[in-house]
Short mmCIF file of N, CA and C in Angstrom, two decimals:
data_model
loop_
_atom_site.label_atom_id
_atom_site.label_comp_id
_atom_site.label_asym_id
_atom_site.label_seq_id
_atom_site.Cartn_x
_atom_site.Cartn_y
_atom_site.Cartn_z
N UNK A 1 6.51 -13.65 -9.99
CA UNK A 1 6.45 -14.31 -8.71
C UNK A 1 5.21 -15.19 -8.67
N UNK A 2 5.32 -16.34 -8.06
CA UNK A 2 4.20 -17.26 -8.01
C UNK A 2 3.22 -16.87 -6.91
N UNK A 3 1.96 -17.27 -7.06
CA UNK A 3 0.99 -16.95 -6.02
C UNK A 3 1.38 -17.59 -4.69
N UNK A 4 1.04 -16.91 -3.62
CA UNK A 4 1.34 -17.44 -2.29
C UNK A 4 0.30 -18.46 -1.84
N UNK A 5 -0.83 -18.51 -2.53
CA UNK A 5 -1.86 -19.46 -2.15
C UNK A 5 -2.74 -19.75 -3.36
N UNK A 6 -3.56 -20.76 -3.22
CA UNK A 6 -4.43 -21.12 -4.34
C UNK A 6 -5.65 -20.21 -4.42
N UNK A 7 -5.80 -19.27 -3.48
CA UNK A 7 -6.94 -18.35 -3.49
C UNK A 7 -6.83 -17.28 -4.56
N UNK A 8 -5.72 -17.18 -5.25
CA UNK A 8 -5.54 -16.20 -6.30
C UNK A 8 -6.01 -16.83 -7.59
N UNK A 9 -7.03 -16.26 -8.19
CA UNK A 9 -7.63 -16.79 -9.40
C UNK A 9 -7.00 -16.13 -10.62
N UNK A 10 -6.18 -16.89 -11.38
CA UNK A 10 -5.52 -16.28 -12.54
C UNK A 10 -6.50 -15.92 -13.65
N UNK A 11 -7.75 -16.37 -13.58
CA UNK A 11 -8.73 -16.07 -14.60
C UNK A 11 -9.44 -14.73 -14.41
N UNK A 12 -9.25 -14.09 -13.28
CA UNK A 12 -9.91 -12.81 -13.04
C UNK A 12 -9.27 -11.72 -13.88
N UNK A 13 -10.05 -10.72 -14.26
CA UNK A 13 -9.46 -9.59 -14.99
C UNK A 13 -8.39 -8.93 -14.12
N UNK A 14 -7.30 -8.59 -14.74
CA UNK A 14 -6.21 -7.94 -14.03
C UNK A 14 -6.36 -6.44 -14.19
N UNK A 15 -6.24 -5.74 -13.09
CA UNK A 15 -6.25 -4.29 -13.17
C UNK A 15 -4.88 -3.84 -13.67
N UNK A 16 -4.87 -2.99 -14.65
CA UNK A 16 -3.60 -2.48 -15.15
C UNK A 16 -3.00 -1.52 -14.14
N UNK A 17 -1.68 -1.35 -14.23
CA UNK A 17 -1.03 -0.37 -13.37
C UNK A 17 -1.55 1.03 -13.68
N UNK A 18 -1.83 1.29 -14.93
CA UNK A 18 -2.34 2.61 -15.30
C UNK A 18 -3.68 2.88 -14.62
N UNK A 19 -4.59 1.91 -14.63
CA UNK A 19 -5.89 2.10 -13.97
C UNK A 19 -5.71 2.22 -12.46
N UNK A 20 -4.83 1.42 -11.89
CA UNK A 20 -4.56 1.51 -10.45
C UNK A 20 -4.08 2.92 -10.11
N UNK A 21 -3.16 3.44 -10.91
CA UNK A 21 -2.64 4.80 -10.66
C UNK A 21 -3.72 5.86 -10.80
N UNK A 22 -4.61 5.69 -11.77
CA UNK A 22 -5.72 6.63 -11.92
C UNK A 22 -6.60 6.63 -10.68
N UNK A 23 -6.87 5.46 -10.14
CA UNK A 23 -7.70 5.37 -8.94
C UNK A 23 -6.98 5.98 -7.74
N UNK A 24 -5.70 5.74 -7.63
CA UNK A 24 -4.93 6.32 -6.51
C UNK A 24 -4.93 7.84 -6.59
N UNK A 25 -4.96 8.39 -7.80
CA UNK A 25 -5.00 9.85 -7.95
C UNK A 25 -6.21 10.47 -7.27
N UNK A 26 -7.27 9.72 -7.13
CA UNK A 26 -8.48 10.20 -6.44
C UNK A 26 -8.15 10.62 -5.01
N UNK A 27 -7.11 10.03 -4.45
CA UNK A 27 -6.73 10.34 -3.07
C UNK A 27 -6.10 11.72 -2.93
N UNK A 28 -5.73 12.33 -4.03
CA UNK A 28 -5.23 13.71 -3.98
C UNK A 28 -3.74 13.88 -3.86
N UNK A 29 -2.98 12.80 -3.99
CA UNK A 29 -1.53 12.91 -3.94
C UNK A 29 -1.02 13.38 -2.60
N UNK A 30 0.09 14.07 -2.61
CA UNK A 30 0.73 14.55 -1.37
C UNK A 30 -0.24 15.37 -0.52
N UNK A 31 -0.99 16.26 -1.15
CA UNK A 31 -1.92 17.11 -0.41
C UNK A 31 -3.04 16.29 0.21
N UNK A 32 -3.41 15.20 -0.43
CA UNK A 32 -4.51 14.38 0.06
C UNK A 32 -4.20 13.57 1.30
N UNK A 33 -2.92 13.42 1.61
CA UNK A 33 -2.55 12.63 2.78
C UNK A 33 -2.07 13.48 3.95
N UNK A 34 -2.19 14.79 3.82
CA UNK A 34 -1.67 15.69 4.86
C UNK A 34 -2.46 15.65 6.16
N UNK A 35 -3.77 15.42 6.07
CA UNK A 35 -4.57 15.37 7.29
C UNK A 35 -5.37 14.08 7.33
N UNK A 36 -5.62 13.59 8.53
CA UNK A 36 -6.38 12.35 8.68
C UNK A 36 -7.78 12.49 8.08
N UNK A 37 -8.48 13.57 8.40
CA UNK A 37 -9.84 13.75 7.91
C UNK A 37 -9.85 13.84 6.38
N UNK A 38 -8.92 14.58 5.82
CA UNK A 38 -8.83 14.69 4.37
C UNK A 38 -8.59 13.34 3.72
N UNK A 39 -7.74 12.53 4.32
CA UNK A 39 -7.45 11.22 3.76
C UNK A 39 -8.65 10.29 3.90
N UNK A 40 -9.34 10.36 5.01
CA UNK A 40 -10.55 9.53 5.17
C UNK A 40 -11.60 9.90 4.12
N UNK A 41 -11.77 11.19 3.88
CA UNK A 41 -12.71 11.63 2.84
C UNK A 41 -12.27 11.12 1.47
N UNK A 42 -10.98 11.17 1.20
CA UNK A 42 -10.44 10.70 -0.08
C UNK A 42 -10.67 9.20 -0.24
N UNK A 43 -10.50 8.46 0.82
CA UNK A 43 -10.74 7.01 0.77
C UNK A 43 -12.22 6.72 0.49
N UNK A 44 -13.11 7.54 1.02
CA UNK A 44 -14.55 7.38 0.73
C UNK A 44 -14.82 7.66 -0.76
N UNK A 45 -14.16 8.68 -1.31
CA UNK A 45 -14.32 8.95 -2.75
C UNK A 45 -13.82 7.77 -3.58
N UNK A 46 -12.66 7.25 -3.21
CA UNK A 46 -12.11 6.09 -3.90
C UNK A 46 -13.06 4.90 -3.80
N UNK A 47 -13.62 4.68 -2.63
CA UNK A 47 -14.56 3.57 -2.45
C UNK A 47 -15.79 3.75 -3.34
N UNK A 48 -16.26 4.97 -3.47
CA UNK A 48 -17.41 5.23 -4.33
C UNK A 48 -17.13 4.89 -5.78
N UNK A 49 -15.95 5.22 -6.24
CA UNK A 49 -15.56 4.91 -7.62
C UNK A 49 -15.38 3.41 -7.78
N UNK A 50 -14.66 2.78 -6.85
CA UNK A 50 -14.42 1.34 -6.93
C UNK A 50 -15.72 0.55 -6.90
N UNK A 51 -16.71 1.06 -6.18
CA UNK A 51 -17.98 0.32 -6.06
C UNK A 51 -18.73 0.24 -7.39
N UNK A 52 -18.36 1.06 -8.35
CA UNK A 52 -18.99 1.02 -9.68
C UNK A 52 -18.19 0.18 -10.67
N UNK A 53 -17.08 -0.38 -10.22
CA UNK A 53 -16.23 -1.23 -11.05
C UNK A 53 -16.73 -2.68 -10.97
N UNK A 54 -16.42 -3.49 -11.99
CA UNK A 54 -16.71 -4.92 -11.89
C UNK A 54 -15.94 -5.53 -10.71
N UNK A 55 -16.47 -6.60 -10.14
CA UNK A 55 -15.85 -7.25 -8.98
C UNK A 55 -14.40 -7.62 -9.26
N UNK A 56 -14.12 -8.09 -10.46
CA UNK A 56 -12.74 -8.45 -10.80
C UNK A 56 -11.79 -7.27 -10.69
N UNK A 57 -12.28 -6.08 -10.97
CA UNK A 57 -11.44 -4.89 -10.86
C UNK A 57 -11.25 -4.47 -9.40
N UNK A 58 -12.24 -4.72 -8.58
CA UNK A 58 -12.09 -4.44 -7.14
C UNK A 58 -11.01 -5.36 -6.58
N UNK A 59 -11.08 -6.63 -6.97
CA UNK A 59 -10.05 -7.58 -6.55
C UNK A 59 -8.70 -7.16 -7.14
N UNK A 60 -8.72 -6.74 -8.39
CA UNK A 60 -7.49 -6.30 -9.04
C UNK A 60 -6.84 -5.12 -8.34
N UNK A 61 -7.68 -4.20 -7.83
CA UNK A 61 -7.14 -3.07 -7.07
C UNK A 61 -6.41 -3.60 -5.84
N UNK A 62 -7.02 -4.54 -5.14
CA UNK A 62 -6.38 -5.13 -3.97
C UNK A 62 -5.06 -5.80 -4.31
N UNK A 63 -5.03 -6.47 -5.46
CA UNK A 63 -3.79 -7.13 -5.90
C UNK A 63 -2.70 -6.11 -6.21
N UNK A 64 -3.04 -5.06 -6.93
CA UNK A 64 -2.04 -4.04 -7.27
C UNK A 64 -1.56 -3.32 -6.01
N UNK A 65 -2.47 -3.03 -5.10
CA UNK A 65 -2.07 -2.38 -3.85
C UNK A 65 -1.10 -3.27 -3.08
N UNK A 66 -1.41 -4.55 -2.98
CA UNK A 66 -0.54 -5.47 -2.26
C UNK A 66 0.84 -5.52 -2.90
N UNK A 67 0.89 -5.54 -4.23
CA UNK A 67 2.18 -5.58 -4.92
C UNK A 67 2.97 -4.29 -4.70
N UNK A 68 2.29 -3.16 -4.76
CA UNK A 68 2.98 -1.88 -4.54
C UNK A 68 3.55 -1.82 -3.12
N UNK A 69 2.79 -2.27 -2.14
CA UNK A 69 3.27 -2.28 -0.76
C UNK A 69 4.42 -3.26 -0.58
N UNK A 70 4.31 -4.40 -1.21
CA UNK A 70 5.36 -5.43 -1.15
C UNK A 70 6.68 -4.88 -1.69
N UNK A 71 6.62 -4.18 -2.80
CA UNK A 71 7.83 -3.64 -3.41
C UNK A 71 8.51 -2.61 -2.50
N UNK A 72 7.72 -1.92 -1.69
CA UNK A 72 8.28 -0.94 -0.74
C UNK A 72 8.80 -1.59 0.54
N UNK A 73 8.52 -2.86 0.72
CA UNK A 73 8.93 -3.57 1.93
C UNK A 73 10.42 -3.89 1.84
N UNK A 74 11.23 -2.90 2.18
CA UNK A 74 12.68 -3.01 2.08
C UNK A 74 13.33 -2.41 3.31
N UNK A 75 14.45 -2.98 3.68
CA UNK A 75 15.20 -2.48 4.83
C UNK A 75 15.60 -1.02 4.65
N UNK A 76 15.89 -0.62 3.43
CA UNK A 76 16.29 0.77 3.18
C UNK A 76 15.24 1.76 3.64
N UNK A 77 13.98 1.34 3.63
CA UNK A 77 12.88 2.21 4.08
C UNK A 77 12.45 1.88 5.51
N UNK A 78 12.40 0.59 5.82
CA UNK A 78 11.89 0.15 7.12
C UNK A 78 12.80 0.44 8.29
N UNK A 79 14.06 0.68 8.01
CA UNK A 79 15.00 0.98 9.10
C UNK A 79 15.17 2.48 9.34
N UNK A 80 14.48 3.29 8.53
CA UNK A 80 14.51 4.74 8.77
C UNK A 80 13.76 5.05 10.06
N UNK A 81 14.24 5.99 10.87
CA UNK A 81 13.50 6.36 12.07
C UNK A 81 12.26 7.18 11.70
N UNK A 82 11.33 7.25 12.63
CA UNK A 82 10.13 8.06 12.44
C UNK A 82 10.54 9.53 12.46
N UNK A 83 10.23 10.22 11.41
CA UNK A 83 10.60 11.63 11.27
C UNK A 83 9.96 12.47 12.37
N UNK A 84 10.78 13.29 13.03
CA UNK A 84 10.28 14.21 14.04
C UNK A 84 9.97 13.57 15.39
N UNK A 85 10.40 12.33 15.59
CA UNK A 85 10.10 11.64 16.85
C UNK A 85 11.40 11.08 17.42
N UNK A 86 11.55 11.24 18.73
CA UNK A 86 12.73 10.72 19.40
C UNK A 86 12.31 9.90 20.61
N UNK A 87 13.14 8.95 20.97
CA UNK A 87 12.95 8.19 22.19
C UNK A 87 13.24 9.10 23.38
N UNK A 88 12.91 8.65 24.57
CA UNK A 88 13.11 9.46 25.77
C UNK A 88 14.57 9.88 25.95
N UNK A 89 15.49 9.04 25.49
CA UNK A 89 16.91 9.36 25.63
C UNK A 89 17.44 10.20 24.47
N UNK A 90 16.55 10.64 23.57
CA UNK A 90 16.95 11.47 22.45
C UNK A 90 17.36 10.70 21.20
N UNK A 91 17.38 9.37 21.30
CA UNK A 91 17.75 8.54 20.14
C UNK A 91 16.62 8.55 19.11
N UNK A 92 16.94 8.32 17.85
CA UNK A 92 15.89 8.23 16.83
C UNK A 92 14.89 7.13 17.19
N UNK A 93 13.64 7.38 16.91
CA UNK A 93 12.56 6.45 17.24
C UNK A 93 12.31 5.54 16.04
N UNK A 94 12.49 4.22 16.19
CA UNK A 94 12.32 3.32 15.05
C UNK A 94 10.84 3.14 14.67
N UNK A 95 10.63 2.80 13.41
CA UNK A 95 9.28 2.47 12.96
C UNK A 95 8.90 1.09 13.50
N UNK A 96 7.65 0.93 13.88
CA UNK A 96 7.14 -0.39 14.23
C UNK A 96 6.77 -1.11 12.94
N UNK A 97 6.51 -2.40 13.02
CA UNK A 97 6.08 -3.15 11.83
C UNK A 97 4.81 -2.55 11.24
N UNK A 98 3.82 -2.28 12.10
CA UNK A 98 2.57 -1.69 11.61
C UNK A 98 2.80 -0.27 11.10
N UNK A 99 3.58 0.51 11.84
CA UNK A 99 3.86 1.88 11.41
C UNK A 99 4.53 1.91 10.05
N UNK A 100 5.43 0.98 9.80
CA UNK A 100 6.10 0.91 8.51
C UNK A 100 5.10 0.55 7.40
N UNK A 101 4.19 -0.35 7.68
CA UNK A 101 3.15 -0.69 6.70
C UNK A 101 2.30 0.53 6.39
N UNK A 102 1.89 1.28 7.40
CA UNK A 102 1.05 2.45 7.17
C UNK A 102 1.82 3.56 6.46
N UNK A 103 3.12 3.64 6.71
CA UNK A 103 3.96 4.61 5.99
C UNK A 103 4.08 4.22 4.52
N UNK A 104 4.21 2.93 4.25
CA UNK A 104 4.26 2.47 2.86
C UNK A 104 2.95 2.79 2.16
N UNK A 105 1.83 2.64 2.89
CA UNK A 105 0.53 3.00 2.31
C UNK A 105 0.49 4.50 1.99
N UNK A 106 1.12 5.31 2.83
CA UNK A 106 1.17 6.76 2.57
C UNK A 106 1.95 7.05 1.30
N UNK A 107 3.03 6.32 1.06
CA UNK A 107 3.81 6.53 -0.16
C UNK A 107 2.97 6.17 -1.38
N UNK A 108 2.26 5.06 -1.33
CA UNK A 108 1.38 4.67 -2.44
C UNK A 108 0.32 5.74 -2.65
N UNK A 109 -0.31 6.18 -1.56
CA UNK A 109 -1.39 7.17 -1.64
C UNK A 109 -0.90 8.51 -2.17
N UNK A 110 0.37 8.81 -1.98
CA UNK A 110 0.92 10.09 -2.44
C UNK A 110 1.02 10.15 -3.96
N UNK A 111 0.88 9.03 -4.62
CA UNK A 111 0.85 9.02 -6.08
C UNK A 111 2.09 8.46 -6.73
N UNK A 112 1.98 8.31 -8.02
CA UNK A 112 3.02 7.66 -8.81
C UNK A 112 4.39 8.32 -8.68
N UNK A 113 4.45 9.62 -8.79
CA UNK A 113 5.75 10.30 -8.73
C UNK A 113 6.42 10.07 -7.38
N UNK A 114 5.68 10.24 -6.30
CA UNK A 114 6.24 10.03 -4.97
C UNK A 114 6.69 8.58 -4.81
N UNK A 115 5.84 7.65 -5.24
CA UNK A 115 6.14 6.22 -5.14
C UNK A 115 7.43 5.88 -5.88
N UNK A 116 7.51 6.28 -7.12
CA UNK A 116 8.67 5.92 -7.92
C UNK A 116 9.95 6.63 -7.46
N UNK A 117 9.82 7.80 -6.87
CA UNK A 117 11.00 8.57 -6.47
C UNK A 117 11.76 7.96 -5.29
N UNK A 118 11.09 7.21 -4.43
CA UNK A 118 11.77 6.69 -3.25
C UNK A 118 12.74 5.56 -3.57
N UNK A 119 12.51 4.86 -4.67
CA UNK A 119 13.38 3.72 -4.98
C UNK A 119 14.80 4.16 -5.33
N UNK A 120 14.93 5.28 -5.98
CA UNK A 120 16.26 5.79 -6.32
C UNK A 120 16.93 6.52 -5.17
N UNK A 121 16.10 7.07 -4.28
CA UNK A 121 16.64 7.86 -3.16
C UNK A 121 15.84 7.55 -1.90
N UNK A 122 16.25 6.52 -1.16
CA UNK A 122 15.50 6.10 0.03
C UNK A 122 15.22 7.21 1.04
N UNK A 123 16.07 8.23 1.06
CA UNK A 123 15.82 9.33 2.01
C UNK A 123 14.51 10.05 1.70
N UNK A 124 14.01 9.91 0.49
CA UNK A 124 12.73 10.51 0.14
C UNK A 124 11.56 9.80 0.83
N UNK A 125 11.81 8.63 1.35
CA UNK A 125 10.78 7.90 2.11
C UNK A 125 10.59 8.52 3.50
N UNK A 126 11.63 9.15 4.02
CA UNK A 126 11.65 9.64 5.41
C UNK A 126 10.41 10.45 5.80
N UNK A 127 9.92 11.40 5.01
CA UNK A 127 8.75 12.16 5.44
C UNK A 127 7.49 11.30 5.65
N UNK A 128 7.43 10.18 4.98
CA UNK A 128 6.25 9.31 5.09
C UNK A 128 6.25 8.49 6.37
N UNK A 129 7.40 8.42 7.05
CA UNK A 129 7.46 7.66 8.30
C UNK A 129 6.58 8.27 9.38
N UNK A 130 6.26 9.52 9.24
CA UNK A 130 5.41 10.21 10.23
C UNK A 130 3.94 10.20 9.82
N UNK A 131 3.63 9.56 8.71
CA UNK A 131 2.25 9.53 8.21
C UNK A 131 1.65 8.14 8.38
N UNK A 132 0.35 8.10 8.55
CA UNK A 132 -0.35 6.83 8.71
C UNK A 132 -1.54 6.82 7.77
N UNK A 133 -1.46 6.01 6.74
CA UNK A 133 -2.55 5.91 5.77
C UNK A 133 -3.14 4.51 5.79
N UNK A 134 -3.40 4.01 6.98
CA UNK A 134 -3.92 2.67 7.17
C UNK A 134 -5.22 2.43 6.43
N UNK A 135 -6.08 3.44 6.35
CA UNK A 135 -7.40 3.28 5.73
C UNK A 135 -7.33 2.74 4.31
N UNK A 136 -6.26 3.07 3.59
CA UNK A 136 -6.12 2.61 2.21
C UNK A 136 -6.09 1.08 2.13
N UNK A 137 -5.58 0.44 3.16
CA UNK A 137 -5.46 -1.01 3.15
C UNK A 137 -6.81 -1.72 3.10
N UNK A 138 -7.86 -1.05 3.48
CA UNK A 138 -9.16 -1.70 3.62
C UNK A 138 -10.21 -1.26 2.61
N UNK A 139 -9.90 -0.27 1.79
CA UNK A 139 -10.90 0.28 0.87
C UNK A 139 -11.45 -0.81 -0.03
N UNK A 140 -10.60 -1.55 -0.70
CA UNK A 140 -11.08 -2.57 -1.64
C UNK A 140 -11.83 -3.70 -0.93
N UNK A 141 -11.41 -4.04 0.29
CA UNK A 141 -12.10 -5.09 1.04
C UNK A 141 -13.53 -4.66 1.39
N UNK A 142 -13.65 -3.42 1.87
CA UNK A 142 -14.98 -2.91 2.24
C UNK A 142 -15.88 -2.79 1.01
N UNK A 143 -15.33 -2.34 -0.11
CA UNK A 143 -16.11 -2.22 -1.33
C UNK A 143 -16.53 -3.61 -1.82
N UNK A 144 -15.63 -4.56 -1.77
CA UNK A 144 -15.94 -5.93 -2.18
C UNK A 144 -17.12 -6.45 -1.36
N UNK A 145 -17.07 -6.26 -0.05
CA UNK A 145 -18.16 -6.73 0.82
C UNK A 145 -19.46 -6.01 0.52
N UNK A 146 -19.38 -4.72 0.25
CA UNK A 146 -20.57 -3.93 -0.07
C UNK A 146 -21.20 -4.43 -1.37
N UNK A 147 -20.37 -4.66 -2.39
CA UNK A 147 -20.87 -5.02 -3.72
C UNK A 147 -21.35 -6.47 -3.78
N UNK A 148 -20.61 -7.39 -3.15
CA UNK A 148 -20.93 -8.81 -3.26
C UNK A 148 -21.81 -9.33 -2.13
N UNK A 149 -21.83 -8.61 -1.02
CA UNK A 149 -22.57 -9.10 0.15
C UNK A 149 -21.84 -10.22 0.88
N UNK A 150 -20.60 -10.49 0.48
CA UNK A 150 -19.80 -11.51 1.14
C UNK A 150 -18.51 -10.88 1.66
N UNK A 151 -17.97 -11.50 2.69
CA UNK A 151 -16.75 -11.00 3.30
C UNK A 151 -15.55 -11.25 2.40
N UNK A 152 -14.62 -10.30 2.39
CA UNK A 152 -13.36 -10.47 1.68
C UNK A 152 -12.56 -11.53 2.43
N UNK A 153 -12.32 -12.66 1.82
CA UNK A 153 -11.56 -13.72 2.49
C UNK A 153 -10.42 -14.21 1.61
N UNK A 154 -9.91 -13.31 0.82
CA UNK A 154 -8.86 -13.64 -0.15
C UNK A 154 -7.48 -13.28 0.40
N UNK A 155 -6.51 -14.04 -0.03
CA UNK A 155 -5.12 -13.66 0.16
C UNK A 155 -4.64 -13.15 -1.19
N UNK A 156 -3.87 -12.09 -1.17
CA UNK A 156 -3.35 -11.53 -2.42
C UNK A 156 -2.08 -12.28 -2.82
N UNK A 157 -1.75 -12.13 -4.06
CA UNK A 157 -0.55 -12.78 -4.61
C UNK A 157 0.70 -12.37 -3.82
N UNK A 158 0.76 -11.11 -3.41
CA UNK A 158 1.91 -10.59 -2.67
C UNK A 158 1.51 -10.34 -1.23
N UNK A 159 2.33 -10.84 -0.31
CA UNK A 159 2.14 -10.60 1.11
C UNK A 159 2.85 -9.28 1.43
N UNK A 160 2.11 -8.31 1.92
CA UNK A 160 2.72 -6.99 2.14
C UNK A 160 3.05 -6.72 3.60
N UNK A 161 2.90 -7.70 4.46
CA UNK A 161 3.27 -7.48 5.85
C UNK A 161 4.77 -7.19 5.92
N UNK A 162 5.17 -6.41 6.90
CA UNK A 162 6.55 -6.01 7.05
C UNK A 162 7.48 -7.22 7.10
N UNK A 163 8.54 -7.15 6.33
CA UNK A 163 9.59 -8.18 6.20
C UNK A 163 9.17 -9.38 5.38
N UNK A 164 8.08 -9.29 4.63
CA UNK A 164 7.65 -10.38 3.75
C UNK A 164 8.48 -10.45 2.47
N UNK A 165 9.01 -9.32 2.04
CA UNK A 165 9.80 -9.26 0.81
C UNK A 165 11.24 -9.66 1.14
N UNK A 166 11.55 -10.93 0.94
CA UNK A 166 12.88 -11.44 1.28
C UNK A 166 13.98 -10.70 0.53
N UNK A 167 13.71 -10.29 -0.71
CA UNK A 167 14.72 -9.54 -1.46
C UNK A 167 14.96 -8.16 -0.86
N UNK A 168 13.95 -7.61 -0.20
CA UNK A 168 14.07 -6.29 0.40
C UNK A 168 14.75 -6.30 1.76
N UNK A 169 14.84 -7.49 2.36
CA UNK A 169 15.45 -7.64 3.67
C UNK A 169 16.50 -8.76 3.61
N UNK A 170 17.55 -8.58 2.82
CA UNK A 170 18.52 -9.67 2.61
C UNK A 170 19.17 -10.17 3.89
N UNK A 171 19.35 -9.32 4.88
CA UNK A 171 19.98 -9.76 6.14
C UNK A 171 19.10 -10.74 6.91
N UNK A 172 17.80 -10.76 6.63
CA UNK A 172 16.91 -11.68 7.32
C UNK A 172 16.94 -13.08 6.71
N UNK A 173 17.52 -13.22 5.54
CA UNK A 173 17.56 -14.52 4.84
C UNK A 173 18.65 -15.44 5.38
N UNK A 174 19.50 -14.95 6.22
CA UNK A 174 20.63 -15.76 6.72
C UNK A 174 20.17 -16.91 7.54
#
């Protein structure tokens, strides 16, 4: 896929998927996302590790995270109702755009096995609809600012906002 903007520097070191997955493991997988406080602590641990990486790798983490979130941006996941929540009339409660983004972050934070398992069986995404792992979205940005002393003002190659993946939302392409 081509870059969405000229702010993506193809000369920067690319973080491998293997290194990205190793860093995500710091979050503790499924157990690490069970409580808000536990996840916040895990994000601080991840930030500490990322802060010792070269700047290109911090940017690379942001790129890999954006791509992972983008790949999860699909109607099969986004149209699932929020698990354990109902509207006042008893109908399933739909995910909001932001809620769906934070649920996708929870799937990424849960680790490689959880991430890869949802693609074959979308119903495996359902438990993540009740989780919010928003903090993961900002770890690399905060570390970048800490390390460089400048604000993160980059756009990633992949736009991970809800409904950005046209292939994941074919009905929206009409």
